[in-house]
Short mmCIF file of C-alpha atoms in Angstrom, two decimals:
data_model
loop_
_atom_site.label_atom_id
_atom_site.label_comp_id
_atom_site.label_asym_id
_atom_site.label_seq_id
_atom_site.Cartn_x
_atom_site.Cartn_y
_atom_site.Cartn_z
CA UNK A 27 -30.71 -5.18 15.81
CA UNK A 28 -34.27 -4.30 15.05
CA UNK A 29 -36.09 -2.78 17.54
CA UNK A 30 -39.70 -3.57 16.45
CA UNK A 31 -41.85 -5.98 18.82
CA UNK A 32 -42.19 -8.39 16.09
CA UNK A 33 -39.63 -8.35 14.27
CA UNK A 34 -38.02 -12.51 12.88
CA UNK A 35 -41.27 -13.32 13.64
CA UNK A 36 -43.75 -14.98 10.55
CA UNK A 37 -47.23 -14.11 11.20
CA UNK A 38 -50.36 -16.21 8.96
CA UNK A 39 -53.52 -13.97 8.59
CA UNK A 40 -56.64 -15.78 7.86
CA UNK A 41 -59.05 -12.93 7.12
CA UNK A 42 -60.71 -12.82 4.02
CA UNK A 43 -58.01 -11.21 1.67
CA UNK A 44 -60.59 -8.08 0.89
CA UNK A 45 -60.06 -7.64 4.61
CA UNK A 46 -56.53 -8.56 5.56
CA UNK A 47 -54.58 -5.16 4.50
CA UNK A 48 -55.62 -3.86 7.85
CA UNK A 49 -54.34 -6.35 10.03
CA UNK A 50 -51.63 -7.13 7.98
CA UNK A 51 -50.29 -3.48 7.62
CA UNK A 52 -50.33 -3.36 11.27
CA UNK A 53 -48.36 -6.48 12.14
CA UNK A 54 -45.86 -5.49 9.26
CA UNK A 55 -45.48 -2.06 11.36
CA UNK A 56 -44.41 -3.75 14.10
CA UNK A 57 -42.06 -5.45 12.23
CA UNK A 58 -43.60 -9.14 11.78
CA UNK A 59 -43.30 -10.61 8.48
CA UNK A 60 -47.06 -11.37 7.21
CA UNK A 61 -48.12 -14.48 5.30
CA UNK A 62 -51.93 -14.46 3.76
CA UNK A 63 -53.93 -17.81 3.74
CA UNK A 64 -57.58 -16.37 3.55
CA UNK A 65 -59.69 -19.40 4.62
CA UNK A 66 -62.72 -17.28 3.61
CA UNK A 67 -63.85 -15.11 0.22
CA UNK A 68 -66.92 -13.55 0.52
CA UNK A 69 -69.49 -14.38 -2.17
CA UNK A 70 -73.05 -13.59 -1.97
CA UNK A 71 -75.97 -15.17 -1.09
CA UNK A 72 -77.88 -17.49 -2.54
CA UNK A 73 -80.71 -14.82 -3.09
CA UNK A 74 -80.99 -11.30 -2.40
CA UNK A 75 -84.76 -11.16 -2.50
CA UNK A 76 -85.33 -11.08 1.42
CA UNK A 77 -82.48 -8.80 2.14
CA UNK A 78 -84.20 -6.27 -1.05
CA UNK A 79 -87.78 -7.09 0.55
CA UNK A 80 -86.68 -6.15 3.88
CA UNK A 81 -85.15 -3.32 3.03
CA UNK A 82 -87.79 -1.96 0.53
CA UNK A 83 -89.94 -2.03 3.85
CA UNK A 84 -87.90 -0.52 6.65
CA UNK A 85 -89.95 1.25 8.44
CA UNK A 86 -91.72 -2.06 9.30
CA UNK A 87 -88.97 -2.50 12.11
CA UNK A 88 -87.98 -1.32 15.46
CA UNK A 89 -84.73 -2.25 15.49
CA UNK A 90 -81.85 -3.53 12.66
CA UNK A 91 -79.12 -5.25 14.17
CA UNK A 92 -75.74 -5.70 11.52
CA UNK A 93 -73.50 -8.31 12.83
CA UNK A 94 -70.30 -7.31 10.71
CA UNK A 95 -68.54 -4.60 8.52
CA UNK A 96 -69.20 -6.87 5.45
CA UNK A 97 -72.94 -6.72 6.16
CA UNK A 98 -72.96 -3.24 6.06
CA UNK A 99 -71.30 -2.62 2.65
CA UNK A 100 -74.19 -5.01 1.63
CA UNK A 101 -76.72 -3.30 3.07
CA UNK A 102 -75.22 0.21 1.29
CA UNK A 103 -74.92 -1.33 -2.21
CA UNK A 104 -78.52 -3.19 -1.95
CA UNK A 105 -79.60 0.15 -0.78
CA UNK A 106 -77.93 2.00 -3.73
CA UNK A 107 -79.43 -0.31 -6.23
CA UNK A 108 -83.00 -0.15 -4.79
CA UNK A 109 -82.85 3.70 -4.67
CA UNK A 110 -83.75 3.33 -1.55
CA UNK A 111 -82.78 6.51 1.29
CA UNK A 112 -81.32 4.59 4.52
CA UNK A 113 -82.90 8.24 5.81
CA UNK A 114 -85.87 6.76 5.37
CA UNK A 115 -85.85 4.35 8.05
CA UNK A 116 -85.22 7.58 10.32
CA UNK A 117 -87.74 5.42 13.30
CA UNK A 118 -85.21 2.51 13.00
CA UNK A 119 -83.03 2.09 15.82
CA UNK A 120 -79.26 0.61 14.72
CA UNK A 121 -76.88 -1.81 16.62
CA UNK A 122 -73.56 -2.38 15.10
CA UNK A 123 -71.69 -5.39 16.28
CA UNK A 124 -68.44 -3.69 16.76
CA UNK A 125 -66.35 -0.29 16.04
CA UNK A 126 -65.39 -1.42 12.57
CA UNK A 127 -68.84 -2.57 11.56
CA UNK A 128 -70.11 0.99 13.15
CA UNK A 129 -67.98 2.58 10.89
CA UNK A 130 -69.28 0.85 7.56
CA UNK A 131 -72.79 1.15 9.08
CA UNK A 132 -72.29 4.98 9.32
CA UNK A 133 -70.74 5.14 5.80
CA UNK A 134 -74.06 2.55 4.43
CA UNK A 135 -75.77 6.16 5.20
CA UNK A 136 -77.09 4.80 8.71
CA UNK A 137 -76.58 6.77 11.95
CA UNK A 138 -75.72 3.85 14.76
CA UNK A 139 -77.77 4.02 17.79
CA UNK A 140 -75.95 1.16 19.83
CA UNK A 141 -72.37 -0.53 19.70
CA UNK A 142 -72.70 -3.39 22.25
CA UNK A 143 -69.57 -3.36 24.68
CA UNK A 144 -68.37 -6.94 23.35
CA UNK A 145 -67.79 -7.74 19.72
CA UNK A 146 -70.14 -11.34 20.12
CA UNK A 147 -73.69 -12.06 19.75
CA UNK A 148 -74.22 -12.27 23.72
CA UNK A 149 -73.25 -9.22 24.06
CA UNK A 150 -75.55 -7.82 21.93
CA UNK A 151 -78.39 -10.13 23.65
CA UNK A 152 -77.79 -8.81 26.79
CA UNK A 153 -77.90 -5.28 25.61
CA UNK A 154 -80.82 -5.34 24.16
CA UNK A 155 -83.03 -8.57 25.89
CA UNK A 156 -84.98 -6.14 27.73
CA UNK A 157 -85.67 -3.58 25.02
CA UNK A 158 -86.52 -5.70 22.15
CA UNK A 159 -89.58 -7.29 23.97
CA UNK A 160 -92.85 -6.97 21.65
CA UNK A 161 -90.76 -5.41 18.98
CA UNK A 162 -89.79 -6.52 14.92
CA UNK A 163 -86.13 -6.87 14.43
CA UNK A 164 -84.18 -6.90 11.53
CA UNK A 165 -81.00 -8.99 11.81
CA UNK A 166 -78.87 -9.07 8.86
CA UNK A 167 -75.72 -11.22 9.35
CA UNK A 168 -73.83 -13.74 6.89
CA UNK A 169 -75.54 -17.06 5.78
CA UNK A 170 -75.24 -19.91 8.59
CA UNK A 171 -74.17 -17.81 11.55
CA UNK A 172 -74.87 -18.68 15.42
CA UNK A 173 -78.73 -18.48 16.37
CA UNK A 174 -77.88 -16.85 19.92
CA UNK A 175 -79.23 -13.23 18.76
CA UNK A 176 -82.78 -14.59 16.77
CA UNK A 177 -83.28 -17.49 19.42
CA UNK A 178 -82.80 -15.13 22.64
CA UNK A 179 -85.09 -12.47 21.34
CA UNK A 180 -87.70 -14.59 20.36
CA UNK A 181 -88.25 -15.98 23.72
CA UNK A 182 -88.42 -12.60 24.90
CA UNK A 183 -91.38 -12.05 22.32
CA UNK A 184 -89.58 -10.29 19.37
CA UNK A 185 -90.60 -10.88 15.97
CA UNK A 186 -86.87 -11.68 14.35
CA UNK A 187 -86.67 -11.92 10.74
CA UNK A 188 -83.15 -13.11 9.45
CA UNK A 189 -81.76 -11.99 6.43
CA UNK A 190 -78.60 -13.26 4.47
CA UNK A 191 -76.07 -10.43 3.17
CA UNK A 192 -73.60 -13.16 2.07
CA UNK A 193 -72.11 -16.18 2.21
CA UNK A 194 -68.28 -17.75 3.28
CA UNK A 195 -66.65 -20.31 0.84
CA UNK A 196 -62.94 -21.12 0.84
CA UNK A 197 -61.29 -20.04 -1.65
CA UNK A 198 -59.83 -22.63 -4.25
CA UNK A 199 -56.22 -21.14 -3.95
CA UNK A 200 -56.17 -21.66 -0.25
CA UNK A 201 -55.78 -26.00 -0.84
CA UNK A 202 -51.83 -24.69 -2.50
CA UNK A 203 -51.32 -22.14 -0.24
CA UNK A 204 -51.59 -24.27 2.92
CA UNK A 205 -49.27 -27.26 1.69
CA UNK A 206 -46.48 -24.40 0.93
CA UNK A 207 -46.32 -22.34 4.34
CA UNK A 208 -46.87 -26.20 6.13
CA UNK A 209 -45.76 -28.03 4.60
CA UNK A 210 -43.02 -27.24 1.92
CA UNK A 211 -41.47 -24.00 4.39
CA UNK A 212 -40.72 -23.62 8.10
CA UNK A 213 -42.97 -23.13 10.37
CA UNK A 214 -44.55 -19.91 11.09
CA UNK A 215 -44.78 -18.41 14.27
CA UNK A 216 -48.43 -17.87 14.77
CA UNK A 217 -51.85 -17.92 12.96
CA UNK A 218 -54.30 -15.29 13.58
CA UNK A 219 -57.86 -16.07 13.62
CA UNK A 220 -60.99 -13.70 13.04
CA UNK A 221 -63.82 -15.64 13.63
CA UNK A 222 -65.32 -19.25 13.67
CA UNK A 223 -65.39 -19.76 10.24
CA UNK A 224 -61.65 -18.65 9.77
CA UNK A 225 -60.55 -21.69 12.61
CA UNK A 226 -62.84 -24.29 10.77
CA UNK A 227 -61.98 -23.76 7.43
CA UNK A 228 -58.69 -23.69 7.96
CA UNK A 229 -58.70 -27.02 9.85
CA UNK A 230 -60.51 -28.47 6.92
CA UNK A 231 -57.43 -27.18 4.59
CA UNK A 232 -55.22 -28.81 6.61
CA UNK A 233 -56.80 -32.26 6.57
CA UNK A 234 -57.10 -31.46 2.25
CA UNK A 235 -53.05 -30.81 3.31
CA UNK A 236 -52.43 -34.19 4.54
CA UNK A 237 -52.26 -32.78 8.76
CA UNK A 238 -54.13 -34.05 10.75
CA UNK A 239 -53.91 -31.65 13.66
CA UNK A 240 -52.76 -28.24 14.61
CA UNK A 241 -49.25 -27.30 13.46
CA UNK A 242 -46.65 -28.19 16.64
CA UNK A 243 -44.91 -25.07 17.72
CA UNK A 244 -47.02 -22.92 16.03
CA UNK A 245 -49.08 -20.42 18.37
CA UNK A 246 -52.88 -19.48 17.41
CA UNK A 247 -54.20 -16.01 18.02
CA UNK A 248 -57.75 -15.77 18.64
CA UNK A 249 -60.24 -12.39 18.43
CA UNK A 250 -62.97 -13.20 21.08
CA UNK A 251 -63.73 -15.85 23.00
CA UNK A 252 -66.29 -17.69 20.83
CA UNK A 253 -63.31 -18.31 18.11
CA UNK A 254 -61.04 -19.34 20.78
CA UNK A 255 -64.20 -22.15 21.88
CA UNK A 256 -63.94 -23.49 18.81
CA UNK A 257 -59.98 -23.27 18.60
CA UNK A 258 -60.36 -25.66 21.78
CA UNK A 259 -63.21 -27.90 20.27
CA UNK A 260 -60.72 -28.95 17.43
CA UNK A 261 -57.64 -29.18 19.96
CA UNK A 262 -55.90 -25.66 19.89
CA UNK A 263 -55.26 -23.98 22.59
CA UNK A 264 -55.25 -20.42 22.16
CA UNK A 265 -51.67 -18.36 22.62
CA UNK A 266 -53.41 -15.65 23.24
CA UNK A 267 -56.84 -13.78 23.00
CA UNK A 268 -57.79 -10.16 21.24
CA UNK A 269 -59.16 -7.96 24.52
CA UNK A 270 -60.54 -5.75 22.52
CA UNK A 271 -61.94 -8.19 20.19
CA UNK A 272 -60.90 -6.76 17.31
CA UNK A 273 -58.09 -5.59 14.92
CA UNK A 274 -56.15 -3.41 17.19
CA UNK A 275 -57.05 -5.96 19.99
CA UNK A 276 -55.38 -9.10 17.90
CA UNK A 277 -52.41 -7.16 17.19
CA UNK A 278 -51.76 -6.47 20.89
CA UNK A 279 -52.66 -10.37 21.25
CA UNK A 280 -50.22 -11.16 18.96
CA UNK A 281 -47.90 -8.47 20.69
CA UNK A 282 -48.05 -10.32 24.04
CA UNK A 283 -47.65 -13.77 23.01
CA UNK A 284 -44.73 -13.03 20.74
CA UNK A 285 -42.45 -11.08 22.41
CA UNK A 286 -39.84 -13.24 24.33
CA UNK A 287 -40.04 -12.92 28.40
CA UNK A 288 -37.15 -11.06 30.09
CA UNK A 289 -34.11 -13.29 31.21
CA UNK A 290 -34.41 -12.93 34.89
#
């Protein structure tokens, strides 16, 4: 008998399938078998001229704030194609919204001056609330993300200009790929989800699926607490929650909420 944590178990991974070898290597490691129904695909904007214009101008800011890893291989290839040295912005001070997104900043040819304790934009507020008073901010972040960052600096009199690095769609394959692992298989064990976007689209597949509500008996593993919020506003109660709220942290989730008690 295997001795791995997850082993029987059938794991879905959300993530966007550019991003889901991580996560998916990991939970295979540990001996779950790993289904991928990316409820995402990354496309990009609808224009790159304010992200170029921004960037042409860096030294115009105090501060640039990059909300994900995705953002940052943006910002490197819009960089790249500009000709424009990140070196350049050497006055700029860098937040990066998590470890992994530090990472991709650092390899955009940034140095990263902050990583906020908490992988969510309140974190990041209350970080930097304080500092960013009087100052020009650069916030680069995906197309319709949450206002908390630009909304809570601006009352604190920063000058916040937002800038799109891409865009979320769901991809056309996902439609077939959610009718076969709910509806034409057995269940899976659990769904992991990423972020917002990853719960919400793939409640909208589901209705496209014919369900109407979230899978019974299946458990749904959450990243940080603003995914599980909206796991709970469309009637899922999270399993269990990433702590840290990230890769490593959602496979311990997933860890915890899988592994059978001990018979007592």
């Amino acid at each position: 008998m295997s001795k791995l944590p997850l082993a029987g178990r059938t794991i879905v991974v959300t993530r966007p399938r550019q991003k889901a070898s991580r996560l998916r290597v990991e939970l295979e490691g540990l001996g779950a078998c790993v289904i991928e129904l990316p409820t995402i695909e990354i496309v990009p904007p609808d224009s790159y001229e304010p992200l170029d214009a921004a960037l042409r101008d860096l030294q115009q800011y105090q501060w640039l704030i990059v909300t994900s890893a995705n953002t940052a291989r943006v910002l490197g290839e819009r960089l790249a194609l500009l000709r424009v040295d990140p070196s350049s912005a050497s006055g700029v001070q860098v937040v990066a919204v998590g470890s992994a997104t530090a990472a991709a900043v650092r390899e955009a040819g940034f140095r990263v001056d902050l990583v906020p304790p908490n992988y969510v934009a309140e974190s990041v507020v209350e970080a930097l609330r304080e500092k960013v008073a009087g100052s020009r901010v650069l916030l680069a972040r995906a197309a319709v993300a949450r206002d908390v960052i630009p909304d809570e600096f601006r009352r604190v009199g920063a000058t916040v200009d937002v800038v799109d690095a891409y865009r979320t769609v769901i991809p056309d394959e996902s439609a077939r790929l959610v009718r076969e692992i709910f509806v034409d298989s057995p269940l899976p064990d659990a769904v992991t989800f990423t972020s917002s976007s990853t719960v919400t689209n793939f409640f909208r597949l589901l209705g496209e699926a014919g369900i109407c509500s979230a899978p019974q008996g299946v458990w749904a593993l959450s990243v940080g607490p603003i995914t599980s919020a909206t796991l709970r506003e469309l009637g899922w109660e999270p399993a269990a929650e990433a702590d840290p709220h990230d890769v490593a942290g959602l496979v311990q989730a997933a860890v915890r909420a899988l592994i059978p008690l001990p018979s007592v």
